XYZ file of C-alpha atoms in Angstrom:
596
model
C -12.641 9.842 -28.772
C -13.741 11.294 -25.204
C -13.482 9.327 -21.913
C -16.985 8.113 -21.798
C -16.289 6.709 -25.541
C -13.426 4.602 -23.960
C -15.678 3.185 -21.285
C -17.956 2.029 -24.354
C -14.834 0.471 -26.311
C -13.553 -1.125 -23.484
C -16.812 -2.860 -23.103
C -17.628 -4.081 -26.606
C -14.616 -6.741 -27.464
C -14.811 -8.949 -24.617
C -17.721 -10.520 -22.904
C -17.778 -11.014 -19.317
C -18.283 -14.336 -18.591
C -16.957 -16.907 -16.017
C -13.536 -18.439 -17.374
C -12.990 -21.793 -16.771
C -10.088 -23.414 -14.104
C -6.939 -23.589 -14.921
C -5.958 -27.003 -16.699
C -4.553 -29.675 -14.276
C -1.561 -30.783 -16.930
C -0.060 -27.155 -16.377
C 3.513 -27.563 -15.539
C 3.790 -23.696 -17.216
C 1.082 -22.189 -14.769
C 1.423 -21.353 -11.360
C -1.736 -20.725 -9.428
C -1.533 -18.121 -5.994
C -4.792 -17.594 -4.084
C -5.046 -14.593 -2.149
C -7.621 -13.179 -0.092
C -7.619 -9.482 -1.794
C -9.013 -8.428 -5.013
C -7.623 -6.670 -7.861
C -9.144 -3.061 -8.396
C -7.001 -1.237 -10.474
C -4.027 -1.087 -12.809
C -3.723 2.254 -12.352
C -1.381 3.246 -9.273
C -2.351 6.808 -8.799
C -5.875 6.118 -8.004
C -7.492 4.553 -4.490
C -8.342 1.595 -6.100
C -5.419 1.151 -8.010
C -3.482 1.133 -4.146
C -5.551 -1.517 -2.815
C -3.395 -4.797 -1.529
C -5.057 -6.674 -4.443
C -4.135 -3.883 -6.895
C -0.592 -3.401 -5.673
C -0.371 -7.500 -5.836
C -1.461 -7.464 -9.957
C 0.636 -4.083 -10.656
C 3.875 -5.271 -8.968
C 3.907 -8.277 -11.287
C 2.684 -6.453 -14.702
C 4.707 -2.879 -14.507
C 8.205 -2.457 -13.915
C 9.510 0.895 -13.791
C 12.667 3.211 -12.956
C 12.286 1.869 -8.973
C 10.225 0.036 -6.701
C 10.178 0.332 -2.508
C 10.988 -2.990 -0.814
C 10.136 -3.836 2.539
C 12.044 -1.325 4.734
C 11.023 1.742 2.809
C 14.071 2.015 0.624
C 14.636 2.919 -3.074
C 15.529 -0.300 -5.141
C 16.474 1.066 -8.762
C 15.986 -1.087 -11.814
C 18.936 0.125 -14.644
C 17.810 -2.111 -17.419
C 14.695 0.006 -17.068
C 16.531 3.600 -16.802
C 18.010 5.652 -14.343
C 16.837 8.230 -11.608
C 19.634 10.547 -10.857
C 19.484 14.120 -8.512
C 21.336 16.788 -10.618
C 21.237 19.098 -8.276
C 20.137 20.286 -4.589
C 19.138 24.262 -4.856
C 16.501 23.823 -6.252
C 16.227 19.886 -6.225
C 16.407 18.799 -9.765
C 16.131 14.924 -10.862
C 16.993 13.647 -14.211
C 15.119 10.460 -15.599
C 16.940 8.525 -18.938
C 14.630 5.975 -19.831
C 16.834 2.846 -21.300
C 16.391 1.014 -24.959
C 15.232 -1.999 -23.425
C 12.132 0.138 -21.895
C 9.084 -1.206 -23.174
C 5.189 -1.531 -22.888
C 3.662 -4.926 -23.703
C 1.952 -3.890 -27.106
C 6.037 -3.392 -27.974
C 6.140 0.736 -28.227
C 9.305 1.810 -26.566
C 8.493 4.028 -23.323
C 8.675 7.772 -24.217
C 9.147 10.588 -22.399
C 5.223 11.269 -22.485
C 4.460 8.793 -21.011
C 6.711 10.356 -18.081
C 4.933 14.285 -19.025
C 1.710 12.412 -18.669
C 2.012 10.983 -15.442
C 3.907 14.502 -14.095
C 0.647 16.154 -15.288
C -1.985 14.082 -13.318
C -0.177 13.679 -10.324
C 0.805 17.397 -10.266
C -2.760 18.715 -9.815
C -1.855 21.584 -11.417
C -4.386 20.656 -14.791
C -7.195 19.542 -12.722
C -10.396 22.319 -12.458
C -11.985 20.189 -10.184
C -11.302 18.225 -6.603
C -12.425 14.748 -5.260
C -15.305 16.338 -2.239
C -14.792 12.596 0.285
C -17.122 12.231 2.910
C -16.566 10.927 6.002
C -16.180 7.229 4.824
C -13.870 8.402 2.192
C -16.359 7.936 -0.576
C -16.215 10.968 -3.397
C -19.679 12.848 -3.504
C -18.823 15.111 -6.179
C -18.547 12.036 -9.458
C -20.824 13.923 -11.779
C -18.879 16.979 -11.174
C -15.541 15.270 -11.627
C -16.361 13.471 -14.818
C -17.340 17.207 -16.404
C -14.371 19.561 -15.796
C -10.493 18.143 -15.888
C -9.911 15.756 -12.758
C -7.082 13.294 -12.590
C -7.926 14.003 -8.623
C -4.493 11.930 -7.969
C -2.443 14.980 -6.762
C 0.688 13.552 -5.379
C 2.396 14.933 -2.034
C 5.630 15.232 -3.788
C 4.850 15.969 -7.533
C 2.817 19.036 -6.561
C 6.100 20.695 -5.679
C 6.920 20.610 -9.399
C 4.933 23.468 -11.065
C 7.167 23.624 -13.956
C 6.319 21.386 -17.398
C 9.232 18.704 -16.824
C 12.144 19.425 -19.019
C 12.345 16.599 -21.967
C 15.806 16.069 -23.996
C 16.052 13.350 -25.920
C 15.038 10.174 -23.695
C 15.899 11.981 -20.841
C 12.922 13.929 -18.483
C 14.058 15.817 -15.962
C 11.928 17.835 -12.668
C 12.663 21.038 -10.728
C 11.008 21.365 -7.461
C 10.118 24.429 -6.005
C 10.689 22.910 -2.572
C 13.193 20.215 -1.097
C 11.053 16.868 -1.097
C 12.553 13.594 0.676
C 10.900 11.492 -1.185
C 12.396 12.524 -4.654
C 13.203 8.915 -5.623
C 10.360 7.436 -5.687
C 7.892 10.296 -6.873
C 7.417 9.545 -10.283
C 7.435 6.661 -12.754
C 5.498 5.278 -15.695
C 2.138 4.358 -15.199
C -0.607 4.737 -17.544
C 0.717 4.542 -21.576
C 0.370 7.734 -23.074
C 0.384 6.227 -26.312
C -2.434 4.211 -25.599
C -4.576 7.276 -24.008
C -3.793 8.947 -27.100
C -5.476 6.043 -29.394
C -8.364 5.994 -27.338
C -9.206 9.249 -26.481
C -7.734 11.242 -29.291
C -8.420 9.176 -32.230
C -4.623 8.980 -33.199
C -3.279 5.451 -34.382
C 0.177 6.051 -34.484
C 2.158 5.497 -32.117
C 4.496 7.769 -31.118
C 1.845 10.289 -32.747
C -0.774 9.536 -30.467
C 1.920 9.798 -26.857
C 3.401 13.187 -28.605
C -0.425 14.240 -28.990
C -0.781 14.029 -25.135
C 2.343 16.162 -24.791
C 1.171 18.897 -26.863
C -2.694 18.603 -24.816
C -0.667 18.609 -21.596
C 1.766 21.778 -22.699
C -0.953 23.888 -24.724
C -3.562 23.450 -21.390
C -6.509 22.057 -24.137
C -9.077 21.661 -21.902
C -11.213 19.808 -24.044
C -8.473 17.192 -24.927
C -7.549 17.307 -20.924
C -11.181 16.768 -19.777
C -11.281 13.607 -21.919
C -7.476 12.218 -21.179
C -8.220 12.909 -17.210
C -11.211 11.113 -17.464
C -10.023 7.763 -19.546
C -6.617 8.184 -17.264
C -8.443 8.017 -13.751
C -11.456 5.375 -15.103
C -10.076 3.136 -18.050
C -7.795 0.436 -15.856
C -10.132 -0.417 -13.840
C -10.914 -4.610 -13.193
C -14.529 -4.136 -14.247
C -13.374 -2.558 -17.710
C -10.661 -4.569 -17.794
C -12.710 -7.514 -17.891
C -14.255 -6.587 -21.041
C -11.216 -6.130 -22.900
C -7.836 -7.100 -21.226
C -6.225 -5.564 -24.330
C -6.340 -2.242 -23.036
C -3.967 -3.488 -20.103
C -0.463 -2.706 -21.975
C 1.868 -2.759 -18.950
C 6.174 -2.795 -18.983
C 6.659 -5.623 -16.499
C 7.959 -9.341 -17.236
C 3.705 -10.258 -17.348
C 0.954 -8.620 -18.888
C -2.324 -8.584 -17.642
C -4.270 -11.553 -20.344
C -7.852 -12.115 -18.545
C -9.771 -10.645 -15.208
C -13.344 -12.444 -14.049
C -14.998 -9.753 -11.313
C -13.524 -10.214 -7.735
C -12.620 -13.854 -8.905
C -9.401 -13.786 -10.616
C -6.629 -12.344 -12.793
C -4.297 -14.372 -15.287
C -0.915 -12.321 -16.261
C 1.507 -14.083 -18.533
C 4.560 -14.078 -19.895
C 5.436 -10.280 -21.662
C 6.715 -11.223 -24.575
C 8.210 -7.761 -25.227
C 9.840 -7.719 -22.441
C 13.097 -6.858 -22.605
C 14.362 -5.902 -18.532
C 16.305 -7.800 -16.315
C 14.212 -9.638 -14.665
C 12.051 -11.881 -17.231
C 9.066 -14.048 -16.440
C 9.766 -17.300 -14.957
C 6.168 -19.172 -16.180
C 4.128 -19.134 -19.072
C 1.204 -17.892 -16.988
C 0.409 -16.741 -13.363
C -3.256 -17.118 -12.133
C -4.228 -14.711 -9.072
C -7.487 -16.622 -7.469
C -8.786 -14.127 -5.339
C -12.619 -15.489 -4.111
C -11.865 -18.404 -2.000
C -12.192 -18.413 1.529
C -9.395 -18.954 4.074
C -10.109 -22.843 4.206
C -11.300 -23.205 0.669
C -7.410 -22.030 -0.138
C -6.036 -24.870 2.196
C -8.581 -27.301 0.162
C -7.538 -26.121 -2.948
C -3.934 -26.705 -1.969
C -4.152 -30.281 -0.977
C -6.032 -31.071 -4.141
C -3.060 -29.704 -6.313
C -5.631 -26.716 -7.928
C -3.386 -24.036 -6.536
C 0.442 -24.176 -6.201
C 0.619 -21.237 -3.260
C -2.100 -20.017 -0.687
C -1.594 -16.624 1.287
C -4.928 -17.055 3.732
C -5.662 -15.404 6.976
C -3.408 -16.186 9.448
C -5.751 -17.860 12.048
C -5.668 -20.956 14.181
C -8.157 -22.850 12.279
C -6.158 -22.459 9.246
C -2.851 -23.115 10.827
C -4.704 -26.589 11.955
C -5.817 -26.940 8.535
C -2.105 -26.382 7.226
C -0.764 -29.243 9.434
C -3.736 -31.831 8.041
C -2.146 -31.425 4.481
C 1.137 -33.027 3.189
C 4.286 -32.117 1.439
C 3.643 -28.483 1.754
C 5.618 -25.957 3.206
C 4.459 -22.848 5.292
C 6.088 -19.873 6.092
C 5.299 -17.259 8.344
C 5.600 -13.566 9.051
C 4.624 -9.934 9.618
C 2.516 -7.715 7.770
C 0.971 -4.173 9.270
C 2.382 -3.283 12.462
C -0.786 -3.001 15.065
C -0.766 0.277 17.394
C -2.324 1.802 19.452
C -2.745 5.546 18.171
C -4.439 8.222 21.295
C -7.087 10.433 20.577
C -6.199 13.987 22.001
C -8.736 16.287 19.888
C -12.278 14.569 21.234
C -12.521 15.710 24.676
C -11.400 12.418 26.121
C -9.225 11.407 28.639
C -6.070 12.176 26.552
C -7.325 15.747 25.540
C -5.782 18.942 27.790
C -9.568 20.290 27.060
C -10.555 17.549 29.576
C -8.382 19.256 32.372
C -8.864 22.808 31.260
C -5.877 22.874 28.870
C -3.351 21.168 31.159
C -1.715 19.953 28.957
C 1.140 18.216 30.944
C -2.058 16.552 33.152
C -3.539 14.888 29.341
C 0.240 13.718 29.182
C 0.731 12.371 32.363
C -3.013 10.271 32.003
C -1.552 8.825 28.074
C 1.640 7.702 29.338
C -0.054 5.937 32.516
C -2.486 4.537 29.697
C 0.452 3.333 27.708
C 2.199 2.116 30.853
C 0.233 -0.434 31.228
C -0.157 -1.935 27.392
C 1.297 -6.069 28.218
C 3.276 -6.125 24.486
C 5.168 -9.166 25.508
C 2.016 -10.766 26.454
C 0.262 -9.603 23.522
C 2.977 -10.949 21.539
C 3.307 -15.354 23.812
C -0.610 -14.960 23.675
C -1.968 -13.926 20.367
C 0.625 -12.872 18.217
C 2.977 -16.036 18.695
C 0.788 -18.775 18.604
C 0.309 -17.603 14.341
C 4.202 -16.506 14.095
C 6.844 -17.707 15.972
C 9.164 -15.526 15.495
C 6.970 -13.146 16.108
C 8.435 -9.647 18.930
C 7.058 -6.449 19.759
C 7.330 -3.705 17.237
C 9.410 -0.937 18.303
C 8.779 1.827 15.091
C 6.667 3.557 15.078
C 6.438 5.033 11.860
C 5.824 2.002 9.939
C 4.260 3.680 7.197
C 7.593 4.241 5.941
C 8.970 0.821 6.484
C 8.633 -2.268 9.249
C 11.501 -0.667 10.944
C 11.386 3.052 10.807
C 11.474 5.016 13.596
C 12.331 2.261 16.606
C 12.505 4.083 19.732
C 13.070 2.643 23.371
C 10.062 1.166 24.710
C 10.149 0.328 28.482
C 8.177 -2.733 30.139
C 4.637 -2.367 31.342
C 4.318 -1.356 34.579
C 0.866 -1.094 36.192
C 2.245 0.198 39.458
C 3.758 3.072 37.874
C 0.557 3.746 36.030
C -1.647 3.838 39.043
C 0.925 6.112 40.815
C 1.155 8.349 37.625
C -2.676 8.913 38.120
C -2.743 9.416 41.925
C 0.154 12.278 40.873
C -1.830 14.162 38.597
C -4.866 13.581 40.519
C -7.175 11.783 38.264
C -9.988 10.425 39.829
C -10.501 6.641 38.561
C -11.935 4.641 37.280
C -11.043 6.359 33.552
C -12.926 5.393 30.699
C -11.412 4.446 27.894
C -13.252 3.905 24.266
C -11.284 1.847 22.047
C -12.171 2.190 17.963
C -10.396 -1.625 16.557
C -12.667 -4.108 14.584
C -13.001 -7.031 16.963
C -14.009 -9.358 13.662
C -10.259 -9.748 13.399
C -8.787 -12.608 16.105
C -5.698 -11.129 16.814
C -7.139 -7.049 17.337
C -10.123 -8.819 19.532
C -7.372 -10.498 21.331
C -5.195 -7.755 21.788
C -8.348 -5.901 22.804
C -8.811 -8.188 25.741
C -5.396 -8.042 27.170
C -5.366 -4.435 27.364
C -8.458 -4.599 28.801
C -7.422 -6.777 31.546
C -4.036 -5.281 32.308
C -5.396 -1.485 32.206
C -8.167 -1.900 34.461
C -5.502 -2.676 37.350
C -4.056 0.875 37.654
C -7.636 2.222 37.406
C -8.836 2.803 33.647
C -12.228 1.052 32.410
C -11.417 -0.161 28.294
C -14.703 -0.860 26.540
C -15.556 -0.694 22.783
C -16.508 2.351 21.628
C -20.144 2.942 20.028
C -20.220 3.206 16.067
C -21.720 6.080 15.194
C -21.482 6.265 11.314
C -18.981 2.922 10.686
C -15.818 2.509 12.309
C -13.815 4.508 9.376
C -16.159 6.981 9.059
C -15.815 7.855 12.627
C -11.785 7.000 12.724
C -11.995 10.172 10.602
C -15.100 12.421 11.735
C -16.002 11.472 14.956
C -13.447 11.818 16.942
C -15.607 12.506 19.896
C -16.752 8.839 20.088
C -13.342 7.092 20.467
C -9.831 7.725 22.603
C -8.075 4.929 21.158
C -7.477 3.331 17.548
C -6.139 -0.158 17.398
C -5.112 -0.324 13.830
C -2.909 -1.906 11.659
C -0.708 0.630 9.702
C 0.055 -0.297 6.328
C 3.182 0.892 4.356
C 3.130 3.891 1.775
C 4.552 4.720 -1.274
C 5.862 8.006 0.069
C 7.083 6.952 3.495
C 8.171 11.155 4.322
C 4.779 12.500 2.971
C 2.670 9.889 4.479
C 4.455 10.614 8.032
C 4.196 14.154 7.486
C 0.624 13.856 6.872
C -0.359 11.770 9.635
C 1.603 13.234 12.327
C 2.380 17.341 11.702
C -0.552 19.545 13.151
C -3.860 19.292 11.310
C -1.893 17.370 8.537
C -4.515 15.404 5.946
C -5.031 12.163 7.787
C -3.738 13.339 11.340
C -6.889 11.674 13.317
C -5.925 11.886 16.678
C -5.585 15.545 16.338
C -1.544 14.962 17.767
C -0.197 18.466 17.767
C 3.396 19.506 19.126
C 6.095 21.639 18.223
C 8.604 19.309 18.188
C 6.822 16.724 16.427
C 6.344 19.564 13.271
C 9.701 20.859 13.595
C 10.877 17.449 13.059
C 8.549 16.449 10.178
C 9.366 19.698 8.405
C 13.239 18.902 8.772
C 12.213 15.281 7.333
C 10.243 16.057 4.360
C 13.210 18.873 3.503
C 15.920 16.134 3.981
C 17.166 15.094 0.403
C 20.162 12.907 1.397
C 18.647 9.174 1.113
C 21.047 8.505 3.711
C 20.129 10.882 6.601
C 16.512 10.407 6.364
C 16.796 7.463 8.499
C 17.994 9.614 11.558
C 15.432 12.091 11.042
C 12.988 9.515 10.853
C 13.986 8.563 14.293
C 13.798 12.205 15.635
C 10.277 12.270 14.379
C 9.318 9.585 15.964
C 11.223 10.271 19.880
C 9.127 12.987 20.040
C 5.734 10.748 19.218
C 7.571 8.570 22.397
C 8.100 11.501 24.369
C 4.474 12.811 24.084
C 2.960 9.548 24.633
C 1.030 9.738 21.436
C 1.109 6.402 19.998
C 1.992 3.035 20.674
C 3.403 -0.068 18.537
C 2.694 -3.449 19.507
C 3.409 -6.330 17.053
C 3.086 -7.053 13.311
C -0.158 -8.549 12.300
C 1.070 -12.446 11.280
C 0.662 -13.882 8.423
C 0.985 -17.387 6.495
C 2.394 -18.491 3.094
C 2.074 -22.134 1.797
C 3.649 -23.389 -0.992
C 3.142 -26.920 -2.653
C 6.377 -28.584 -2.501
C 8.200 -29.852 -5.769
C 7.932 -32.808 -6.881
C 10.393 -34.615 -9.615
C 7.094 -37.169 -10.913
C 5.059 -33.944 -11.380
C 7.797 -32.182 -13.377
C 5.712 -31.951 -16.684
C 2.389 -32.029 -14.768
C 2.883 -29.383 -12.405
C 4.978 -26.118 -11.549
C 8.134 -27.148 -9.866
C 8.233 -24.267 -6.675
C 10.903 -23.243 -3.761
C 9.098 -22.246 -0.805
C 7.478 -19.025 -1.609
C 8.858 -15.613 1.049
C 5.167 -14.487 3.642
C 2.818 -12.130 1.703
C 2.843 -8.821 3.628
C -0.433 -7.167 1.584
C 0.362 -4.065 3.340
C 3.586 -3.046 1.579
C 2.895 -0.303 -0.589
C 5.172 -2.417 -3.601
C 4.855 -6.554 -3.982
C 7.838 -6.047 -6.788
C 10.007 -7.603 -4.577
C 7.634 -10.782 -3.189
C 7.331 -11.883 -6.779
C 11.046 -12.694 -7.362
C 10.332 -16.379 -7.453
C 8.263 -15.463 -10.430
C 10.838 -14.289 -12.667
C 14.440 -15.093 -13.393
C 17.795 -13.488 -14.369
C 18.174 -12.166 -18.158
């Protein structure tokens, strides 16, 4: 059965109608409502990597590891093990264990582990994702024709070799040394499902071993329709035709998923890990707005909210009793200099001085008021909330601190008269101002800046604010973003900061800065990466190219337990904040499962 076939089963078993609310006798059920909707189950695709996405997945697939909140490796043995056999050339050894299972109850293979190797590698695929400038693919029809997984992974690409299979064991040889090694490959989609579906196989173990043989005889017929069901067939919109095809390997399994509405998961009754399923079911509410969550609370229909963190629901919070709220820090907000546009941070601007373009940033960044941006907007939301100090938080909240001195608009003003800049200097900032806390960040550095002699306005959209984050770079000189975590924390820095690396969009280029990255993504040793993390980052400091400020806050409220509502309602601790951002939630749902 081709890929397009799959699209028709998937829609033929279910219908997609609205499901009713969950029953109020449901002492089984917990109810979360979250802002973000669920995309994909799939975690090699875009939307399978959405917040909502990473939310569902987190909960339904377990796998050799996970990446909690700093960046780190957290290994689950009742799952298997990930061990590094060697360093010259860097070969990894996966043993999957006996108690490694999907949710239909077929034991996780080593295909399923070949599968995944072969569309993240990119080495199968005849055809590449073309993005525009909003990061929208313009090239479907062309993708859906030839062999596309068009998921090539940073890492995985440096493994050109078929992976080695012995027994239950799987085991990679990079051409390369690649940092992130620990966390580059797990299971994801079933191969033994894929081979039902697309191959016509019903057995089992048949149907995974059939992917095998498609993926090491290069059958480009059987690859065109595998890449096509493997990069389409998870999706929410199929899946809420028939939430059958969702067979997962973590303590829940996907059981129902209405639109952008909701998702139920419950308990994975072939589960067989460590960490089982703590409820009968778990319902993800995902449409309600901020204060519709807080409503929803009071009146007992939900058991924990996660809304925007914003005044009026922080008022709304305090109205309702015997709750408890919690809150915290998600993406850390900076402030990242545009040095490729012909601004005021470019050497073009100054006839290639560069040390001139330096001297202008760091007076910029001289007079950025963090502690005031933290009492005055961030504070009043969290707090415990302090100014963020890494600046590589793609890799974790706290990697890459460096020294950050006070502001000082003196200095700044001085630092300009130096280099002889005439003021006032204008300064476009690219942030959306729809958000509070970036609108009130926005206004402090406004206010502060203009003292030593720059002018801060808003820059002018040209095509939407990420199209032009990533083509225009002529229309902006600063980006007030929030920076969200990644799955590869060494890739992701490598990209975004080494010279005309994949999402560099300031254009930053320096030596030192690729010198260090390159030493990074080579470093193997889980425990010097942290230092070389750092190193990257000084010389980020040292060039004045980007700035951290604060994490963006966020809320958690949890119904508190009640003894009388023991066989009426879920009896809950206080639930840990919700950071969306983090490129794994396996570690936010521990109060949903227990101890085997």
């Amino acid at each position: 059965m081709g890929g397009a076939a799959l699209v028709v089963v998937l829609g033929l078993v279910l219908g997609g109608c609205t499901q009713p609310e969950p029953d109020p006798e449901r002492a089984g059920t917990v109810v979360v409502a979250v802002g973000s909707a669920f995309g994909s189950l799939n975690a090699g695709t875009t939307l399978g990597r959405t917040p909502g996405s990473t939310l569902v997945r987190s909960l339904a697939q377990s796998g050799f590891v996970s990446v909690d909140e700093v960046g780190a490796a957290v290994f689950d043995e009742s799952f298997g093990t990930v061990e590094k056999v060697a360093d010259s050339p860097l070969t990894v050894r996966y043993t999957i264990s006996p108690t490694a299972l999907w949710s239909d109850g077929v034991p996780v293979t080593p295909d399923d582990l070949v599968l995944e190797w072969a569309a993240r590698s990119g080495l199968y695929d005849d055809v590449t994702p073309e993005i525009d400038a909003s990061g929208e693919v313009t090239n479907g029809d062309a993708l859906d024709a030839g062999v596309a997984f068009a998921a090539t992974s940073p890492a995985l690409v440096h493994v050109p070799a078929v992976p080695i299979v012995e027994g239950t064991s799987v085991t990679l040889v990079y051409d390369v040394p690649v940092a992130d090694w620990e966390v580059a490959l797990d299971v994801n989609v079933p191969a033994h499902v894929l081979g039902a579906t697309v191959l016509g196989i019903d057995d089992p173990a048949e149907a995974a071993a059939a992917v095998s043989a498609a993926i090491l005889g290069e059958d480009k017929g059987a690859l065109r329709s595998l890449s096509l069901a493997w990069r389409t067939g998870l999706t929410a919109e199929l899946l809420a035709e028939d939430a059958t095809a969702a067979v997962t390997t973590g303590p829940y399994v996907v059981d129902r998923v209405v639109g952008e509405e909701r998702v139920d998961l419950v308990r994975n009754e072939s589960y067989e890990g460590a960490r089982p399923a703590a409820f009968d079911r778990v319902v993800l509410r995902t449409a309600l707005h901020p204060l519709d969550q807080v409503t929803a609370l009071r009146d007992d229909e939900v058991d924990v909210i996660a809304p925007t963190d914003t005044a009026d629901v922080l008022d709304a919070l305090e109205d309702v009793e015997d709750v408890t709220t919690r809150s915290g820090g998600d993406a850390t907000l900076q402030l990242q200099l545009q040095v490729a546009g012909g601004g005021p941070f470019d050497p073009a601007t100054y006839d290639g001085d560069a040390a001139k373009a330096a001297a202008v940033r760091k007076a910029f960044l001289a007079t950025v008021p963090r502690d005031a941006v933290v009492s005055s907007v961030a504070e009043p939301l969290w707090a415990d909330a302090a100014p963020a100090d890494a600046l590589l938080p793609a890799a974790g909240a706290n990697v890459g601190e460096v020294d950050v001195p006070e502001a000082d608009v003196a200095d700044a003003e001085r630092a300009l008269a130096d280099a002889g800049v005439p003021t006032p200097v204008v300064v476009r900032v690219l942030t959306d101002t729809a958000d509070p806390v970036r609108l009130g960040v926005l206004d402090l550095v406004t206010e502060q800046a203009a003292e030593a002699g720059f002018a801060v306005r808003r820059y002018e959209q040209a095509d939407g604010m990420v199209a032009d984050l990533r083509g225009a770079p002529s229309a902006w000189d600063v980006a007030l973003l929030p920076v969200p975590q990644s799955d590869l924390g060494a890739a992701a820095t490598a990209a975004r900061w080494r010279t005309q690396g994949s999402t560099n969009v300031t254009g930053w280029t320096s030596p030192e800065t690729d010198a260090a990255v390159d030493a990074l993504t080579a470093m193997v040793d889980p425990e010097a990466r942290t230092d070389a993390f750092d190193a990257v980052a000084a010389t980020l400091a040292d060039g004045a190219a980007v700035l951290s400020l604060v994490r963006q806050p966020v809320v958690v409220a949890t119904r508190d337990a009640d003894p009388e509502d023991e066989g009426r309602l879920p009896q809950l601790e206080p639930v840990p904040p919700l950071a969306l951002s983090r490129a794994d939630l396996t570690s936010w749902w521990d109060w949903a499962r227990t101890d085997a």
